[in-house]
mmCIF file of C-alpha atoms in Angstrom:
data_model
loop_
_atom_site.group_PDB
_atom_site.id
_atom_site.type_symbol
_atom_site.label_atom_id
_atom_site.label_comp_id
_atom_site.label_asym_id
_atom_site.label_seq_id
_atom_site.Cartn_x
_atom_site.Cartn_y
_atom_site.Cartn_z
ATOM 1 C CA UNK A 1 0.182 -15.341 -16.498
ATOM 2 C CA UNK A 2 0.523 -16.884 -13.548
ATOM 3 C CA UNK A 3 3.797 -17.319 -11.389
ATOM 4 C CA UNK A 4 6.043 -20.195 -10.680
ATOM 5 C CA UNK A 5 8.834 -19.477 -7.847
ATOM 6 C CA UNK A 6 10.208 -20.999 -4.497
ATOM 7 C CA UNK A 7 7.753 -23.179 -2.660
ATOM 8 C CA UNK A 8 5.174 -20.568 -0.959
ATOM 9 C CA UNK A 9 5.447 -20.025 2.691
ATOM 10 C CA UNK A 10 2.133 -19.317 4.365
ATOM 11 C CA UNK A 11 1.734 -15.881 5.771
ATOM 12 C CA UNK A 12 -0.440 -15.843 8.591
ATOM 13 C CA UNK A 13 -1.215 -12.388 10.266
ATOM 14 C CA UNK A 14 -4.217 -12.054 13.280
ATOM 15 C CA UNK A 15 -5.955 -9.483 15.069
ATOM 16 C CA UNK A 16 -3.312 -10.305 18.141
ATOM 17 C CA UNK A 17 -0.606 -9.344 15.071
ATOM 18 C CA UNK A 18 -2.407 -6.562 14.500
ATOM 19 C CA UNK A 19 -2.529 -5.171 18.229
ATOM 20 C CA UNK A 20 0.739 -6.254 19.155
ATOM 21 C CA UNK A 21 1.840 -3.732 16.329
ATOM 22 C CA UNK A 22 0.083 -0.964 16.996
ATOM 23 C CA UNK A 23 2.344 0.276 20.251
ATOM 24 C CA UNK A 24 5.338 -0.449 18.379
ATOM 25 C CA UNK A 25 3.734 1.918 14.918
ATOM 26 C CA UNK A 26 2.760 4.327 17.013
ATOM 27 C CA UNK A 27 6.737 5.262 18.031
ATOM 28 C CA UNK A 28 7.077 7.285 14.805
ATOM 29 C CA UNK A 29 3.385 6.963 13.399
ATOM 30 C CA UNK A 30 0.679 9.206 14.333
ATOM 31 C CA UNK A 31 -3.448 7.940 14.189
ATOM 32 C CA UNK A 32 -4.868 9.826 10.620
ATOM 33 C CA UNK A 33 -8.162 10.798 11.044
ATOM 34 C CA UNK A 34 -11.050 9.253 9.379
ATOM 35 C CA UNK A 35 -13.448 12.392 7.892
ATOM 36 C CA UNK A 36 -16.458 12.558 6.206
ATOM 37 C CA UNK A 37 -16.243 13.839 2.307
ATOM 38 C CA UNK A 38 -16.800 17.390 2.378
ATOM 39 C CA UNK A 39 -17.525 17.806 -0.867
ATOM 40 C CA UNK A 40 -21.468 17.441 -1.295
ATOM 41 C CA UNK A 41 -23.274 15.055 0.639
ATOM 42 C CA UNK A 42 -21.657 12.055 -0.439
ATOM 43 C CA UNK A 43 -21.743 9.405 2.281
ATOM 44 C CA UNK A 44 -17.945 8.516 2.198
ATOM 45 C CA UNK A 45 -15.830 8.642 4.558
ATOM 46 C CA UNK A 46 -11.866 8.692 4.119
ATOM 47 C CA UNK A 47 -9.227 7.894 5.845
ATOM 48 C CA UNK A 48 -6.266 10.079 5.724
ATOM 49 C CA UNK A 49 -2.889 8.325 5.961
ATOM 50 C CA UNK A 50 -1.488 11.068 3.193
ATOM 51 C CA UNK A 51 -1.436 13.546 6.165
ATOM 52 C CA UNK A 52 0.797 10.558 7.709
ATOM 53 C CA UNK A 53 4.829 11.184 8.403
ATOM 54 C CA UNK A 54 6.378 11.145 4.911
ATOM 55 C CA UNK A 55 2.838 11.570 2.981
ATOM 56 C CA UNK A 56 1.976 8.001 3.170
ATOM 57 C CA UNK A 57 0.612 4.809 5.455
ATOM 58 C CA UNK A 58 4.157 2.814 4.092
ATOM 59 C CA UNK A 59 6.524 3.861 7.496
ATOM 60 C CA UNK A 60 3.841 1.676 9.912
ATOM 61 C CA UNK A 61 4.603 -1.088 7.909
ATOM 62 C CA UNK A 62 8.325 -0.875 7.636
ATOM 63 C CA UNK A 63 8.976 0.510 11.007
ATOM 64 C CA UNK A 64 7.066 -2.439 12.913
ATOM 65 C CA UNK A 65 9.206 -5.336 10.351
ATOM 66 C CA UNK A 66 12.247 -3.290 11.422
ATOM 67 C CA UNK A 67 11.377 -3.774 14.581
ATOM 68 C CA UNK A 68 12.046 -7.630 14.661
ATOM 69 C CA UNK A 69 15.033 -7.837 13.228
ATOM 70 C CA UNK A 70 17.974 -9.543 14.778
ATOM 71 C CA UNK A 71 21.221 -7.566 16.089
ATOM 72 C CA UNK A 72 22.833 -9.267 13.644
ATOM 73 C CA UNK A 73 20.285 -8.561 10.720
ATOM 74 C CA UNK A 74 20.651 -4.874 11.764
ATOM 75 C CA UNK A 75 24.679 -5.315 11.382
ATOM 76 C CA UNK A 76 24.575 -6.153 7.726
ATOM 77 C CA UNK A 77 22.209 -2.899 6.749
ATOM 78 C CA UNK A 78 18.757 -2.955 4.946
ATOM 79 C CA UNK A 79 18.301 -2.702 1.563
ATOM 80 C CA UNK A 80 14.438 -2.988 -0.580
ATOM 81 C CA UNK A 81 12.868 -2.556 -3.628
ATOM 82 C CA UNK A 82 10.337 0.871 -4.118
ATOM 83 C CA UNK A 83 9.071 2.989 -6.865
ATOM 84 C CA UNK A 84 8.694 5.412 -3.703
ATOM 85 C CA UNK A 85 6.763 5.762 -0.567
ATOM 86 C CA UNK A 86 7.820 2.230 0.763
ATOM 87 C CA UNK A 87 11.569 3.200 0.025
ATOM 88 C CA UNK A 88 11.577 7.006 1.465
ATOM 89 C CA UNK A 89 9.997 4.912 4.469
ATOM 90 C CA UNK A 90 13.025 2.547 4.326
ATOM 91 C CA UNK A 91 15.059 5.203 4.058
ATOM 92 C CA UNK A 92 13.850 7.654 6.936
ATOM 93 C CA UNK A 93 13.849 4.581 9.754
ATOM 94 C CA UNK A 94 17.298 3.369 8.443
ATOM 95 C CA UNK A 95 18.774 7.200 8.609
ATOM 96 C CA UNK A 96 17.086 7.486 12.543
ATOM 97 C CA UNK A 97 18.292 4.316 13.669
ATOM 98 C CA UNK A 98 21.735 4.735 12.021
ATOM 99 C CA UNK A 99 21.419 2.066 9.772
ATOM 100 C CA UNK A 100 23.349 1.701 6.145
ATOM 101 C CA UNK A 101 20.222 1.552 3.295
ATOM 102 C CA UNK A 102 19.797 0.575 -0.483
ATOM 103 C CA UNK A 103 17.331 1.326 -2.575
ATOM 104 C CA UNK A 104 16.458 -0.555 -5.246
ATOM 105 C CA UNK A 105 14.210 1.635 -7.517
ATOM 106 C CA UNK A 106 12.237 0.205 -10.354
ATOM 107 C CA UNK A 107 13.147 2.161 -13.539
ATOM 108 C CA UNK A 108 10.764 5.052 -15.066
ATOM 109 C CA UNK A 109 9.630 5.965 -10.921
ATOM 110 C CA UNK A 110 8.567 8.694 -10.344
ATOM 111 C CA UNK A 111 11.663 11.678 -10.158
ATOM 112 C CA UNK A 112 10.364 13.421 -7.231
ATOM 113 C CA UNK A 113 10.174 10.215 -4.748
ATOM 114 C CA UNK A 114 13.060 9.083 -6.094
ATOM 115 C CA UNK A 115 15.257 11.873 -4.853
ATOM 116 C CA UNK A 116 12.972 12.033 -1.595
ATOM 117 C CA UNK A 117 15.353 8.543 -0.581
ATOM 118 C CA UNK A 118 18.445 9.847 -1.774
ATOM 119 C CA UNK A 119 18.329 12.852 0.368
ATOM 120 C CA UNK A 120 17.238 10.258 3.601
ATOM 121 C CA UNK A 121 20.786 9.580 2.851
ATOM 122 C CA UNK A 122 20.359 6.123 1.321
ATOM 123 C CA UNK A 123 22.329 4.768 -1.957
ATOM 124 C CA UNK A 124 19.693 4.240 -4.838
ATOM 125 C CA UNK A 125 20.453 2.252 -7.638
ATOM 126 C CA UNK A 126 18.476 1.480 -10.157
ATOM 127 C CA UNK A 127 16.638 -2.188 -10.813
ATOM 128 C CA UNK A 128 14.965 -3.171 -14.432
ATOM 129 C CA UNK A 129 11.370 -4.544 -14.549
ATOM 130 C CA UNK A 130 12.828 -8.032 -15.167
ATOM 131 C CA UNK A 131 15.438 -7.750 -12.143
ATOM 132 C CA UNK A 132 12.418 -6.903 -10.186
ATOM 133 C CA UNK A 133 9.880 -9.707 -11.497
ATOM 134 C CA UNK A 134 13.052 -12.155 -10.753
ATOM 135 C CA UNK A 135 13.438 -10.398 -7.173
ATOM 136 C CA UNK A 136 9.819 -10.803 -6.340
ATOM 137 C CA UNK A 137 8.918 -14.147 -7.654
ATOM 138 C CA UNK A 138 12.447 -15.784 -7.044
ATOM 139 C CA UNK A 139 13.322 -14.422 -4.172
ATOM 140 C CA UNK A 140 16.574 -13.224 -5.296
ATOM 141 C CA UNK A 141 16.715 -10.942 -2.825
ATOM 142 C CA UNK A 142 17.607 -13.806 -0.236
ATOM 143 C CA UNK A 143 21.103 -13.057 -1.842
ATOM 144 C CA UNK A 144 21.628 -10.281 -1.155
ATOM 145 C CA UNK A 145 24.242 -9.216 1.702
ATOM 146 C CA UNK A 146 21.798 -6.633 3.766
ATOM 147 C CA UNK A 147 18.322 -7.738 5.380
ATOM 148 C CA UNK A 148 15.531 -7.259 2.929
ATOM 149 C CA UNK A 149 12.554 -5.111 4.168
ATOM 150 C CA UNK A 150 10.198 -6.625 1.118
ATOM 151 C CA UNK A 151 7.829 -4.267 0.031
ATOM 152 C CA UNK A 152 4.597 -5.976 1.083
ATOM 153 C CA UNK A 153 4.773 -10.003 1.498
ATOM 154 C CA UNK A 154 5.983 -10.461 5.568
ATOM 155 C CA UNK A 155 3.483 -10.866 8.667
ATOM 156 C CA UNK A 156 5.815 -7.890 10.215
ATOM 157 C CA UNK A 157 4.810 -5.384 7.475
ATOM 158 C CA UNK A 158 1.120 -6.276 7.136
ATOM 159 C CA UNK A 159 0.622 -6.587 10.542
ATOM 160 C CA UNK A 160 2.194 -2.891 11.069
ATOM 161 C CA UNK A 161 -0.541 -2.019 7.900
ATOM 162 C CA UNK A 162 -3.009 -3.446 9.917
ATOM 163 C CA UNK A 163 -2.983 -0.573 12.377
ATOM 164 C CA UNK A 164 -5.037 1.558 9.768
ATOM 165 C CA UNK A 165 -7.858 -0.750 10.116
ATOM 166 C CA UNK A 166 -7.885 -0.696 14.216
ATOM 167 C CA UNK A 167 -8.365 3.078 13.767
ATOM 168 C CA UNK A 168 -11.339 2.857 11.411
ATOM 169 C CA UNK A 169 -12.689 0.907 12.746
ATOM 170 C CA UNK A 170 -12.164 2.590 16.277
ATOM 171 C CA UNK A 171 -13.531 6.249 14.679
ATOM 172 C CA UNK A 172 -16.416 5.014 12.663
ATOM 173 C CA UNK A 173 -17.658 1.338 14.699
ATOM 174 C CA UNK A 174 -20.305 0.750 12.226
ATOM 175 C CA UNK A 175 -18.459 0.562 8.966
ATOM 176 C CA UNK A 176 -19.812 -2.135 6.482
ATOM 177 C CA UNK A 177 -17.397 -1.113 3.294
ATOM 178 C CA UNK A 178 -13.773 -0.524 3.357
ATOM 179 C CA UNK A 179 -12.055 0.458 -0.053
ATOM 180 C CA UNK A 180 -8.416 0.066 -0.471
ATOM 181 C CA UNK A 181 -6.315 0.542 -3.281
ATOM 182 C CA UNK A 182 -3.631 -2.228 -3.756
ATOM 183 C CA UNK A 183 -0.154 -2.985 -5.229
ATOM 184 C CA UNK A 184 1.325 -6.352 -3.877
ATOM 185 C CA UNK A 185 -1.495 -6.411 -1.004
ATOM 186 C CA UNK A 186 -0.122 -5.795 2.313
ATOM 187 C CA UNK A 187 -2.037 -2.855 2.603
ATOM 188 C CA UNK A 188 -5.591 -4.760 2.152
ATOM 189 C CA UNK A 189 -4.610 -7.721 3.653
ATOM 190 C CA UNK A 190 -3.888 -5.701 7.109
ATOM 191 C CA UNK A 191 -6.650 -3.651 6.965
ATOM 192 C CA UNK A 192 -8.695 -6.172 5.972
ATOM 193 C CA UNK A 193 -7.632 -8.856 8.574
ATOM 194 C CA UNK A 194 -7.975 -5.811 11.709
ATOM 195 C CA UNK A 195 -11.367 -4.894 10.501
ATOM 196 C CA UNK A 196 -13.192 -8.044 9.733
ATOM 197 C CA UNK A 197 -11.437 -9.338 12.940
ATOM 198 C CA UNK A 198 -13.438 -6.275 15.063
ATOM 199 C CA UNK A 199 -16.584 -5.756 12.520
ATOM 200 C CA UNK A 200 -17.618 -9.665 10.365
ATOM 201 C CA UNK A 201 -19.966 -8.407 8.965
ATOM 202 C CA UNK A 202 -17.736 -5.365 7.218
ATOM 203 C CA UNK A 203 -16.644 -5.776 3.500
ATOM 204 C CA UNK A 204 -13.017 -5.414 2.210
ATOM 205 C CA UNK A 205 -12.767 -4.344 -1.177
ATOM 206 C CA UNK A 206 -9.057 -4.031 -3.037
ATOM 207 C CA UNK A 207 -8.776 -1.392 -5.709
ATOM 208 C CA UNK A 208 -6.064 -1.699 -8.456
ATOM 209 C CA UNK A 209 -5.932 0.511 -11.268
ATOM 210 C CA UNK A 210 -6.840 -1.038 -14.736
ATOM 211 C CA UNK A 211 -3.378 -0.916 -16.483
ATOM 212 C CA UNK A 212 -2.158 -2.803 -13.487
ATOM 213 C CA UNK A 213 -4.829 -4.989 -12.450
ATOM 214 C CA UNK A 214 -4.078 -8.569 -11.427
ATOM 215 C CA UNK A 215 -5.811 -8.783 -8.915
ATOM 216 C CA UNK A 216 -9.048 -9.651 -9.873
ATOM 217 C CA UNK A 217 -7.509 -12.841 -11.781
ATOM 218 C CA UNK A 218 -5.608 -13.753 -8.346
ATOM 219 C CA UNK A 219 -8.809 -13.762 -6.147
ATOM 220 C CA UNK A 220 -10.726 -15.740 -8.555
ATOM 221 C CA UNK A 221 -7.792 -18.384 -9.418
ATOM 222 C CA UNK A 222 -7.006 -17.994 -5.669
ATOM 223 C CA UNK A 223 -3.425 -18.085 -7.778
ATOM 224 C CA UNK A 224 -0.511 -15.758 -8.309
ATOM 225 C CA UNK A 225 -0.800 -13.549 -11.519
ATOM 226 C CA UNK A 226 1.041 -10.976 -13.425
ATOM 227 C CA UNK A 227 0.351 -8.363 -15.693
ATOM 228 C CA UNK A 228 3.426 -7.917 -17.764
ATOM 229 C CA UNK A 229 3.475 -4.567 -18.956
ATOM 230 C CA UNK A 230 1.802 -2.802 -16.205
ATOM 231 C CA UNK A 231 0.707 0.296 -17.352
ATOM 232 C CA UNK A 232 -0.590 3.204 -14.636
ATOM 233 C CA UNK A 233 -0.171 6.692 -13.754
ATOM 234 C CA UNK A 234 -0.855 5.440 -10.220
ATOM 235 C CA UNK A 235 2.626 4.440 -9.751
ATOM 236 C CA UNK A 236 2.450 3.517 -6.373
ATOM 237 C CA UNK A 237 -0.106 0.507 -7.074
ATOM 238 C CA UNK A 238 1.206 -0.162 -10.688
ATOM 239 C CA UNK A 239 3.286 -3.140 -9.679
ATOM 240 C CA UNK A 240 1.351 -5.545 -11.653
ATOM 241 C CA UNK A 241 1.920 -8.708 -9.156
ATOM 242 C CA UNK A 242 0.101 -10.681 -6.307
ATOM 243 C CA UNK A 243 2.460 -13.496 -5.273
ATOM 244 C CA UNK A 244 1.690 -16.967 -4.174
ATOM 245 C CA UNK A 245 1.409 -16.165 -0.579
ATOM 246 C CA UNK A 246 -0.117 -12.651 -1.055
ATOM 247 C CA UNK A 247 -2.997 -14.430 -3.343
ATOM 248 C CA UNK A 248 -3.561 -16.817 -0.441
ATOM 249 C CA UNK A 249 -3.834 -13.904 1.882
ATOM 250 C CA UNK A 250 -5.988 -11.651 0.078
ATOM 251 C CA UNK A 251 -8.133 -14.572 -0.746
ATOM 252 C CA UNK A 252 -9.153 -14.678 2.834
ATOM 253 C CA UNK A 253 -9.366 -11.547 3.691
ATOM 254 C CA UNK A 254 -11.278 -9.667 0.392
ATOM 255 C CA UNK A 255 -14.667 -9.661 -0.524
ATOM 256 C CA UNK A 256 -13.745 -8.838 -4.130
ATOM 257 C CA UNK A 257 -11.396 -6.487 -6.464
ATOM 258 C CA UNK A 258 -12.248 -3.049 -7.741
ATOM 259 C CA UNK A 259 -11.082 -1.995 -11.391
ATOM 260 C CA UNK A 260 -10.665 1.644 -12.180
ATOM 261 C CA UNK A 261 -9.335 3.385 -14.946
ATOM 262 C CA UNK A 262 -6.354 6.236 -14.756
ATOM 263 C CA UNK A 263 -9.329 8.598 -16.405
ATOM 264 C CA UNK A 264 -11.228 7.251 -13.003
ATOM 265 C CA UNK A 265 -8.429 8.212 -11.211
ATOM 266 C CA UNK A 266 -7.409 11.854 -12.451
ATOM 267 C CA UNK A 267 -11.446 12.491 -11.175
ATOM 268 C CA UNK A 268 -11.009 11.325 -8.309
ATOM 269 C CA UNK A 269 -7.865 13.223 -7.842
ATOM 270 C CA UNK A 270 -9.797 16.836 -8.765
ATOM 271 C CA UNK A 271 -12.443 16.730 -6.927
ATOM 272 C CA UNK A 272 -10.067 15.248 -3.673
ATOM 273 C CA UNK A 273 -8.310 18.720 -3.812
ATOM 274 C CA UNK A 274 -10.987 21.225 -5.096
ATOM 275 C CA UNK A 275 -14.138 19.849 -3.019
ATOM 276 C CA UNK A 276 -12.362 18.434 -0.398
ATOM 277 C CA UNK A 277 -9.354 20.107 -0.106
ATOM 278 C CA UNK A 278 -7.254 17.035 0.069
ATOM 279 C CA UNK A 279 -4.071 16.485 -1.644
ATOM 280 C CA UNK A 280 -4.020 12.572 -3.021
ATOM 281 C CA UNK A 281 -1.237 10.916 -5.286
ATOM 282 C CA UNK A 282 -3.080 8.762 -7.647
ATOM 283 C CA UNK A 283 -2.715 5.340 -5.793
ATOM 284 C CA UNK A 284 -3.937 7.420 -3.269
ATOM 285 C CA UNK A 285 -6.729 8.182 -4.772
ATOM 286 C CA UNK A 286 -7.737 5.420 -6.068
ATOM 287 C CA UNK A 287 -9.893 3.982 -3.458
ATOM 288 C CA UNK A 288 -12.028 7.210 -4.048
ATOM 289 C CA UNK A 289 -12.242 6.565 -7.560
ATOM 290 C CA UNK A 290 -13.359 3.319 -6.741
ATOM 291 C CA UNK A 291 -16.623 4.907 -4.437
ATOM 292 C CA UNK A 292 -17.670 7.017 -6.893
ATOM 293 C CA UNK A 293 -17.539 4.357 -9.862
ATOM 294 C CA UNK A 294 -19.006 1.636 -7.937
ATOM 295 C CA UNK A 295 -21.083 3.104 -4.969
ATOM 296 C CA UNK A 296 -24.527 2.330 -5.689
ATOM 297 C CA UNK A 297 -23.502 -1.317 -5.419
ATOM 298 C CA UNK A 298 -21.683 -0.639 -2.023
ATOM 299 C CA UNK A 299 -23.320 -0.944 1.666
ATOM 300 C CA UNK A 300 -22.879 2.114 3.284
ATOM 301 C CA UNK A 301 -21.107 3.149 5.266
ATOM 302 C CA UNK A 302 -18.186 2.752 3.112
ATOM 303 C CA UNK A 303 -14.760 4.495 3.950
ATOM 304 C CA UNK A 304 -12.028 5.038 1.530
ATOM 305 C CA UNK A 305 -8.789 4.937 2.334
ATOM 306 C CA UNK A 306 -6.456 7.848 0.772
ATOM 307 C CA UNK A 307 -3.432 5.606 1.067
ATOM 308 C CA UNK A 308 -0.698 9.109 0.778
ATOM 309 C CA UNK A 309 -0.208 12.313 -0.996
ATOM 310 C CA UNK A 310 3.158 12.678 -2.759
ATOM 311 C CA UNK A 311 2.274 13.665 -6.259
ATOM 312 C CA UNK A 312 4.676 15.054 -8.318
ATOM 313 C CA UNK A 313 2.877 18.808 -8.454
ATOM 314 C CA UNK A 314 2.841 18.959 -12.602
ATOM 315 C CA UNK A 315 0.232 15.882 -12.396
ATOM 316 C CA UNK A 316 -1.464 17.313 -9.953
ATOM 317 C CA UNK A 317 -2.320 20.167 -11.711
ATOM 318 C CA UNK A 318 -3.377 18.734 -14.980
ATOM 319 C CA UNK A 319 -5.578 16.559 -13.187
ATOM 320 C CA UNK A 320 -7.293 19.152 -11.432
ATOM 321 C CA UNK A 321 -7.058 21.450 -14.466
ATOM 322 C CA UNK A 322 -8.125 18.989 -16.239
#
């Protein structure tokens, strides 16, 4: 479904923006390793953001975004919408800075992630799928009393996530293909901008789960797209929406979209756990799943971004035992 909403504000993020974000991000986030997959002789490396503070990449973009708030913004407090990792990062940052924080959690979010958000002192309240769509498409969050920390569609957030791309290129300057999981698109927009700014010949592909994959249509049409009823075990990339502003950005930095099934994600989780001793949540395993499926068509060296490791133990046990 194509989306209609308020006029689209063009999002511009440059390599200079990402370079500037690096020192800010370093205040709270640490560099994560890019390591060869240790299970057999497969020629793929893994960018381990599951080892990041709070177990996922999100703190990079959140901290950089909050650094751009004015004093009056901070006095109002901050808020966001999140199924888990972004909300946790916002709540953690708010607690560290002494800011009031509200996180609106979509219905059906993973219970352990919601509990983690609440444990940081945030006020947690549910939001329906319809209200979530309304908030994103019509930007109803602009009427909220607090400063909204967008999960993906803000230049400062994207620049913060882009610091991952700087680290990839620093550790593997010969990289030719980078695979990145995509929910709303902020992570891949940042990484794509950084990687292509340093290694113009490199290709960057966004990865989505089959039941929540608006990206292929968005890239083909260069327009926003939504999946009405997204269904996937990969809740971290399950939003099912590419907004107009993000469709334009992703059209500039991506070389294509790769789609994987939930079964393939489970297989990737199992292989990461058993062969490489890496714990990945479903969204975090999606890029590795894409490498397994599409490896023969990808130019090496390949890096798959493991975006997070905050997985429900029962889901992990089922994937590993399956």
